[in-house]
Short mmCIF file of C-alpha atoms and ligand atoms in Angstrom, two decimals:
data_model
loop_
_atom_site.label_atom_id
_atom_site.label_comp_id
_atom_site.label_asym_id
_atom_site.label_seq_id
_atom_site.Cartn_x
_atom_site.Cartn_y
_atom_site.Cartn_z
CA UNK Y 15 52.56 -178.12 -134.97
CA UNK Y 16 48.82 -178.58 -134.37
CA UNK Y 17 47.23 -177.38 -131.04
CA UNK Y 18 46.02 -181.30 -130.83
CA UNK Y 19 50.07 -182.42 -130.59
CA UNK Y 20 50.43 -180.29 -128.10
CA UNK Y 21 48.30 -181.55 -125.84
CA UNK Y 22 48.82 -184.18 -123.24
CA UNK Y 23 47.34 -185.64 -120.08
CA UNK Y 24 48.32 -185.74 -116.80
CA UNK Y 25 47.92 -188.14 -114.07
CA UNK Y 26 48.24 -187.97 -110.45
CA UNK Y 27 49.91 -191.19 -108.54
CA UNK Y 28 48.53 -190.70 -105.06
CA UNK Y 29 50.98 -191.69 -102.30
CA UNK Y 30 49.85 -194.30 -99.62
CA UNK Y 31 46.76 -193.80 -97.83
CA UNK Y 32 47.58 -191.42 -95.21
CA UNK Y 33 50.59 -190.52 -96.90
CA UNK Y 34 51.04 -186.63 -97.39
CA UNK Y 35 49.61 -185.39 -100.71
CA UNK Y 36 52.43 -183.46 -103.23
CA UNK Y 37 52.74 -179.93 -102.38
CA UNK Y 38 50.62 -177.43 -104.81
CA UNK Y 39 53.12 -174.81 -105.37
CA UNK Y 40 51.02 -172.67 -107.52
CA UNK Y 41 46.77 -173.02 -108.37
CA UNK Y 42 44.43 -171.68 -110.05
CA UNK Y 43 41.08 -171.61 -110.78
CA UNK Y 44 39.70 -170.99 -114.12
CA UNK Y 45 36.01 -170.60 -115.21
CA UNK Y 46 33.50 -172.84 -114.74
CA UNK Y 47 33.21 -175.93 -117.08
CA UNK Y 48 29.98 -177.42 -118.63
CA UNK Y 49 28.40 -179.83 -116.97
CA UNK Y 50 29.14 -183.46 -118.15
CA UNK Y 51 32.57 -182.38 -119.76
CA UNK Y 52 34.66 -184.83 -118.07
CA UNK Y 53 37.97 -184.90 -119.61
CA UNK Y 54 40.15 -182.36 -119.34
CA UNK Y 55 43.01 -182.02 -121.39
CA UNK Y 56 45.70 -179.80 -120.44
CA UNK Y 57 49.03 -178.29 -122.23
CA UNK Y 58 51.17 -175.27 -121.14
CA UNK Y 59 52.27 -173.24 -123.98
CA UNK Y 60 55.37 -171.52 -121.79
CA UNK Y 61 56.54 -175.28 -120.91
CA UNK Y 62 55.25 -177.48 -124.24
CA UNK Y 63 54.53 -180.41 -123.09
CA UNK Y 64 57.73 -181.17 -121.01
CA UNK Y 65 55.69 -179.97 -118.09
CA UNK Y 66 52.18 -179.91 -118.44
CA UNK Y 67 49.46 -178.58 -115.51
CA UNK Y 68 46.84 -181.02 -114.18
CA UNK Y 69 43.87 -179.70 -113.98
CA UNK Y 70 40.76 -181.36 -112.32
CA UNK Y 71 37.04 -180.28 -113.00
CA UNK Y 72 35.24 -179.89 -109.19
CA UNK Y 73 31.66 -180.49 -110.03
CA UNK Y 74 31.38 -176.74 -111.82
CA UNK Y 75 35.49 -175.92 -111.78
CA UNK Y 76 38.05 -176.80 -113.33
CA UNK Y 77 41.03 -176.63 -111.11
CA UNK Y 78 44.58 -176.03 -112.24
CA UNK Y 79 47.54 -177.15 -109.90
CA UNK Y 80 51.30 -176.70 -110.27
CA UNK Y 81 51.22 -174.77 -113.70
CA UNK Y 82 54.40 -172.89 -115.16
CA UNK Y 83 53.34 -168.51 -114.64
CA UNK Y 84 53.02 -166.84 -117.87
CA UNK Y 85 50.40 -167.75 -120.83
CA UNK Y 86 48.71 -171.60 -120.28
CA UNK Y 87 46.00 -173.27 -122.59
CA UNK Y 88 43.78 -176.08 -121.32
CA UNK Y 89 41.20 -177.92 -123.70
CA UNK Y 90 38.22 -178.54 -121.76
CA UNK Y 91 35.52 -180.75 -123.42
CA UNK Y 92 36.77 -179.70 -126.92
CA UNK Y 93 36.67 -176.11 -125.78
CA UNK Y 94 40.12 -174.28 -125.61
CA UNK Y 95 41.02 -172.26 -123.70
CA UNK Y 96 44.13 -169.81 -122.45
CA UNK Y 97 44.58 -168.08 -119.48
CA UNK Y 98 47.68 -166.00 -117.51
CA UNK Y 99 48.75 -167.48 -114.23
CA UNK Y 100 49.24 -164.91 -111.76
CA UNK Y 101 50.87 -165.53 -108.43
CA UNK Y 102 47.64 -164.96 -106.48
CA UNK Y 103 44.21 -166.36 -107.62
CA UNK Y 104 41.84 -164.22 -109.62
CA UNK Y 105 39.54 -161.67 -108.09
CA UNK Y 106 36.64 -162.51 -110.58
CA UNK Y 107 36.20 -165.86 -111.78
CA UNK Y 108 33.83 -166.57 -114.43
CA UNK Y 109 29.92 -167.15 -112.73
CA UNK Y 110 27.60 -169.36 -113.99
CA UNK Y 111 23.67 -169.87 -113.47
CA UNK Y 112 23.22 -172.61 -111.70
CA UNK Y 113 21.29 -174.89 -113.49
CA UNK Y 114 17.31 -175.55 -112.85
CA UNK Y 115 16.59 -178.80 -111.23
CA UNK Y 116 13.81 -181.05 -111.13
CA UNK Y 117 12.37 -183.34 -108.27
CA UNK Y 118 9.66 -186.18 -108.25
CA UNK Y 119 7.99 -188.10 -105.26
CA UNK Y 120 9.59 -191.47 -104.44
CA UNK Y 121 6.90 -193.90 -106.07
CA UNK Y 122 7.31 -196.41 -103.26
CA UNK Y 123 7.72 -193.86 -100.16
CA UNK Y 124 4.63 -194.36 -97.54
CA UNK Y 125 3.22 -191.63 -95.77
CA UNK Y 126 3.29 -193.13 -92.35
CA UNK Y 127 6.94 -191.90 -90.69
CA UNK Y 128 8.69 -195.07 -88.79
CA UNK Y 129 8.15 -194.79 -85.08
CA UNK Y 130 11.21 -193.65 -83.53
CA UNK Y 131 13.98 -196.70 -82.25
CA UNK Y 132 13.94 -195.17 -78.66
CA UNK Y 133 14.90 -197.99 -76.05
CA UNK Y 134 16.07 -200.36 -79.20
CA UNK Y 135 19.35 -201.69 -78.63
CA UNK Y 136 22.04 -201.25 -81.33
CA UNK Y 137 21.56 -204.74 -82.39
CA UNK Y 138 18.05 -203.96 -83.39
CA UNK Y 139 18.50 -201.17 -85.28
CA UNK Y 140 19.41 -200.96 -88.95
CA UNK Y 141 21.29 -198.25 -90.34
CA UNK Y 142 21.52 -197.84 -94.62
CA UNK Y 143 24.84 -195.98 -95.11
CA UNK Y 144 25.15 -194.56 -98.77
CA UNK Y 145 28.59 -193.62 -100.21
CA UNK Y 146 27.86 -190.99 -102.46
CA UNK Y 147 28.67 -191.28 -106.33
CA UNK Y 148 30.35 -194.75 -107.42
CA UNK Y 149 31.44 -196.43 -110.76
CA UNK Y 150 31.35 -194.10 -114.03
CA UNK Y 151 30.35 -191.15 -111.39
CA UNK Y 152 33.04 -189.88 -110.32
CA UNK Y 153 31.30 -186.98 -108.14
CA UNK Y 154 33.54 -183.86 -107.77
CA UNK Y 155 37.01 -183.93 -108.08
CA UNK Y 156 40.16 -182.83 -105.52
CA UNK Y 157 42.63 -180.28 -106.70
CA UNK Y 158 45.19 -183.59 -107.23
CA UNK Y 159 42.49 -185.41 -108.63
CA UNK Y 160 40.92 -187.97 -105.55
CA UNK Y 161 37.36 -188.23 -106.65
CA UNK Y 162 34.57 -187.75 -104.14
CA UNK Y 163 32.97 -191.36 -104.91
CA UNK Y 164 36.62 -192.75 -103.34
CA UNK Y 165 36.51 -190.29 -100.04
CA UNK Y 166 33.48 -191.22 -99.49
CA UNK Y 167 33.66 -194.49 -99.79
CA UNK Y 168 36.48 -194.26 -97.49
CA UNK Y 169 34.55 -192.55 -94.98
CA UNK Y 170 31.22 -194.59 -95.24
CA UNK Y 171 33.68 -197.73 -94.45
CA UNK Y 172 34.64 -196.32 -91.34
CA UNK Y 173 31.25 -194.72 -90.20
CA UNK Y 174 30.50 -198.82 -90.75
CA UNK Y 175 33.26 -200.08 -88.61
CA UNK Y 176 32.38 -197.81 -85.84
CA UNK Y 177 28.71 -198.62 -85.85
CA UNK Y 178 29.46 -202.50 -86.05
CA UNK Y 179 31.76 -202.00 -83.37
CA UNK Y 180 28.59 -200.58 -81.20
CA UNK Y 181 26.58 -203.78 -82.47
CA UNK Y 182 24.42 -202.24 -84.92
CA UNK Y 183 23.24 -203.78 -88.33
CA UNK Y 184 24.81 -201.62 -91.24
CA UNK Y 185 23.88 -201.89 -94.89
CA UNK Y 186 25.76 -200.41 -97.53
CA UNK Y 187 24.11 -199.14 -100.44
CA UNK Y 188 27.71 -199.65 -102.43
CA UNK Y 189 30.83 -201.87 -100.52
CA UNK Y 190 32.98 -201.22 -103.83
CA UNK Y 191 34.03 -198.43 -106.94
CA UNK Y 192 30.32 -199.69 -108.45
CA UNK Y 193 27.90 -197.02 -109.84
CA UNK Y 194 23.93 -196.98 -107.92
CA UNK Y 195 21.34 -195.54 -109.61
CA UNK Y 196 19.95 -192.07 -107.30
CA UNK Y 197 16.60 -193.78 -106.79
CA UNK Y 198 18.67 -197.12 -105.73
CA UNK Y 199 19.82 -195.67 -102.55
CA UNK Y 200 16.47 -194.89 -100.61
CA UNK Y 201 15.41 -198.21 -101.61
CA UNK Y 202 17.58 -200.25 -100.57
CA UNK Y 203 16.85 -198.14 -96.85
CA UNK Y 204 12.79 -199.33 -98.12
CA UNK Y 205 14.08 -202.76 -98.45
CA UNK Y 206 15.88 -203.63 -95.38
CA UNK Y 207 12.88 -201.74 -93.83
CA UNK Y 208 15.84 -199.34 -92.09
CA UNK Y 209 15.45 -197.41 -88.93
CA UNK Y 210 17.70 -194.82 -90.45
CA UNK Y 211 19.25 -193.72 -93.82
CA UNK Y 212 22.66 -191.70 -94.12
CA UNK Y 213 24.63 -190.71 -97.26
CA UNK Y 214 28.00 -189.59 -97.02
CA UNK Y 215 29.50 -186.99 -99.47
CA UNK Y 216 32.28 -184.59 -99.55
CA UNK Y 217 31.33 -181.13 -100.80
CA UNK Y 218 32.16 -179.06 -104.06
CA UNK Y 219 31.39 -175.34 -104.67
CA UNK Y 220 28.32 -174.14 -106.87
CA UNK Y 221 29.20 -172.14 -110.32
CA UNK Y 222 29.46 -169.28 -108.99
CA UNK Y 223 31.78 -169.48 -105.91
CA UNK Y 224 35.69 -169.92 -105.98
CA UNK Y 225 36.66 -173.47 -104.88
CA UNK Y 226 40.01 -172.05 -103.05
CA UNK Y 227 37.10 -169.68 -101.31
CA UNK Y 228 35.07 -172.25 -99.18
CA UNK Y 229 35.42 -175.17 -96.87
CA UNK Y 230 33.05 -176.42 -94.05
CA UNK Y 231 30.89 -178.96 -93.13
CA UNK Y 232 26.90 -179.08 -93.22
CA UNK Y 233 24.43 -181.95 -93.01
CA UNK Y 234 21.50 -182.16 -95.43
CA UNK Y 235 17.82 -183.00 -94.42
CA UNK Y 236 14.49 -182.92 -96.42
CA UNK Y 237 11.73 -183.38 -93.08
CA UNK Y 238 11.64 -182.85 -89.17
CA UNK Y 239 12.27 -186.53 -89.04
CA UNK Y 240 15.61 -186.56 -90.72
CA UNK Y 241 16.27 -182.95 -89.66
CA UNK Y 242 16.65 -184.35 -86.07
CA UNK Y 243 19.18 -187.17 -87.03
CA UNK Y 244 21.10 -184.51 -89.17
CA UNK Y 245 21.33 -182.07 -85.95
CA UNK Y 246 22.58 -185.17 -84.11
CA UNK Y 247 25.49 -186.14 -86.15
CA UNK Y 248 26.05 -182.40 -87.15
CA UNK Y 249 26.66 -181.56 -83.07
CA UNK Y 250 29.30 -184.27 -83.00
CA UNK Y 251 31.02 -183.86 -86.22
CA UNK Y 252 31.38 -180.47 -85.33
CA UNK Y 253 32.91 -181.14 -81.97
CA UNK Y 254 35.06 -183.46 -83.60
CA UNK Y 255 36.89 -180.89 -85.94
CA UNK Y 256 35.94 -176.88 -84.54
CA UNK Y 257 38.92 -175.49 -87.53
CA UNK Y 258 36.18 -176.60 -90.10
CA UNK Y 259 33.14 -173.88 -90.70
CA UNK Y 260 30.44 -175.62 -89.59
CA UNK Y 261 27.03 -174.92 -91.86
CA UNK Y 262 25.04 -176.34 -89.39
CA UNK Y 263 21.85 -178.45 -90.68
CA UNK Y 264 20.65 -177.48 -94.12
CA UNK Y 265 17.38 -178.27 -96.22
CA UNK Y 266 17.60 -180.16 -99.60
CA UNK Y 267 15.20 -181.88 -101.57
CA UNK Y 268 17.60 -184.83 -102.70
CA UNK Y 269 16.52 -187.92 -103.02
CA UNK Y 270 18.41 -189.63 -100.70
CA UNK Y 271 16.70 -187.33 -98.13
CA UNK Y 272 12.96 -187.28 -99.35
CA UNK Y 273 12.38 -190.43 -97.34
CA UNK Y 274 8.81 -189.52 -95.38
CA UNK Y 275 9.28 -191.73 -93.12
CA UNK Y 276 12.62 -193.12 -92.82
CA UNK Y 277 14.99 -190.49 -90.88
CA UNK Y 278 17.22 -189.46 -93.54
CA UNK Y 279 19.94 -186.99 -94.04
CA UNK Y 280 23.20 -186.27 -96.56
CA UNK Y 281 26.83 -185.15 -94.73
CA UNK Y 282 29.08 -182.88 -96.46
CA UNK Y 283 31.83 -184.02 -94.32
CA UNK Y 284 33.92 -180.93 -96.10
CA UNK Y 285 34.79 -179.65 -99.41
CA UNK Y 286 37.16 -181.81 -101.28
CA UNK Y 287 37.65 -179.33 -103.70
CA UNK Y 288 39.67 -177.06 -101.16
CA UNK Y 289 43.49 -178.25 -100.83
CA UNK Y 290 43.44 -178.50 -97.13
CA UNK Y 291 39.93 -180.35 -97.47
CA UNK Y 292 41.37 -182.56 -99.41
CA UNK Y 293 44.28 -183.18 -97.28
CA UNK Y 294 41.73 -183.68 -94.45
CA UNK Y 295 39.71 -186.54 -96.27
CA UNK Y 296 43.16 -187.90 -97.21
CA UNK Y 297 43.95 -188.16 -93.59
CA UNK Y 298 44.09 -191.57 -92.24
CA UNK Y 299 44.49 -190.68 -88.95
CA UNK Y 300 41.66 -188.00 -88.67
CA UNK Y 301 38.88 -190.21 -90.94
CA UNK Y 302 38.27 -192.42 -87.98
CA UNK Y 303 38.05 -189.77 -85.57
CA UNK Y 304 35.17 -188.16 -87.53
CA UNK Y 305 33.51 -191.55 -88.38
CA UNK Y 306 33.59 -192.02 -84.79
CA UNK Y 307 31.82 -188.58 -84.23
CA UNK Y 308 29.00 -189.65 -87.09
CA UNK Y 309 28.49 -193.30 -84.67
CA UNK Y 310 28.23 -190.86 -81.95
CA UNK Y 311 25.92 -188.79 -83.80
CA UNK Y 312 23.30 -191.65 -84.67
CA UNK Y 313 23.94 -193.06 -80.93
CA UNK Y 314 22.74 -189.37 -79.75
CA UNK Y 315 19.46 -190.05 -81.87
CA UNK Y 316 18.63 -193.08 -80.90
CA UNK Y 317 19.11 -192.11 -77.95
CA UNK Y 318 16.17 -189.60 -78.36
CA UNK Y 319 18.54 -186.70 -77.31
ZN1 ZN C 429 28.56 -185.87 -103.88
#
């Protein structure tokens, strides 16, 4: 029998929304995949293919959940590869470099920052909310296999219902599973000539850190402008779950934060890539608790506090 017949994919079926996620009996983390490889093929030798792992890839990871102990192979972008499951996760993943990246000025950013909506009511103020990822980008991937662009999706839709609720004007830079071009986002914030920009992700470990290893929460700015609206909503998010490691405000040169003059920032509302982060986004009753603290978060700013 080839290696290529034994092979076979698995899919998760999620339960209901809010539902609880299947137990992961056993996972582990293998070394990091290449970027772009995006399907991952997985077969057990021990079990065949009557009962093959699942594996997700989390940005740099590939993730392995319920798979049999004793001798596995997985096929990752053409590559295979075996590994020995051991009842605890390994002590010394594989590290990567992280890769070099490039950044370039927003052509149609001004210089001139926005004057700050202090004394606007709600219904004057425009907020952009961006759901990270969308469409053919997937963004990083849960240990069950819920990808990012869906939590935060799911998130930025209730972030939206809160502020709405207040009275403010909310734009979404995606209402659906549609992929937005990077440079799309901040100008759509341009466009509606916004008094605020906020895109919502859910974190995923770097090459060289364990994905069982980390979980928190952290809020991305580029400039004091949108590092004062990130402190804001930081504060409250952090008050609203004190079990998740808070990072506190961090600085990134993303473009959806290089706005000069539209306050702009990036949540990691927490690291899907962790089971119990997962579990967390999957949580129906705890989403609007935290969207709540986000609405809270802009109201603080506005607020000039
Ligand atoms: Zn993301």
């Amino acid at each position: 029998m080839t290696f290529a017949a034994l092979l076979a994919t698995v899919t998760i079926v999620f339960p209901p929304e809010g539902a609880k996620l299947p137990a992961i009996n056993r996972s582990y983390v293998m070394g990091a995949a290449e970027d772009g490889e995006s399907s991952l093929v997985v077969s057990s030798l021990t079990s065949r293919v009557s009962s093959p792992a699942f594996v997700s890839r989390t940005g740099a990871w590939a993730t392995v959940v319920d798979v049999k102990p004793g001798t596995n192979v997985v096929e990752i972008g053409g590559v295979r590869r075996s590994f020995t499951v051991a009842p605890i996760a390994p002590a010394n993943p594989i590290a990567r470099a992280e890769p070099k990246k490039t950044y370039t000025k927003l052509p149609y950013a001004a210089d001139q920052a926005k004057p700050h909506p202090k004394g606007k009511k709600p219904e004057e103020i425009t907020v952009v909310l961006d759901a990270g990822h969308g469409g053919h980008d997937g963004g990083a991937l849960s240990p069950h296999g819920l990808p990012e662009k869906d939590a935060n999706l799911r998130l930025a839709k209730a972030v939206r219902a809160e502020l709405v609720k207040r009275g403010y004007k909310v734009i979404m830079t995606r209402e659906d599973d549609t992929f937005v071009a990077l440079y799309d986002r901040p100008k759509a914030a341009h466009r509606a000539n916004a008094d605020l920009f906020v895109s919502i992700h859910h974190n995923a470990p770097g090459y060289a850190t364990n994905p069982l290893a980390v979980r928190s929460q952290s809020v991305y700015a580029w400039n004091p402008l949108g590092e004062r609206l990130a402190k804001a909503i930081n504060v409250r998010m952090a008050a609203a779950d004190p079990s998740l490691p808070n990072e506190g405000v961090l600085h990134a040169n993303f473009a959806v934060t290089r706005n000069p003059e539209i306050p702009s920032c990036l949540i990691e509302a927490d690291y899907i890539t962790h089971p119990d982060g997962e579990a967390a986004t999957w949580d129906a009753v705890r989403r609007p608790s935290i969207a709540a603290a986000i609405a809270d978060g802009i109201a603080d700013w506005v607020a000039g506090k």
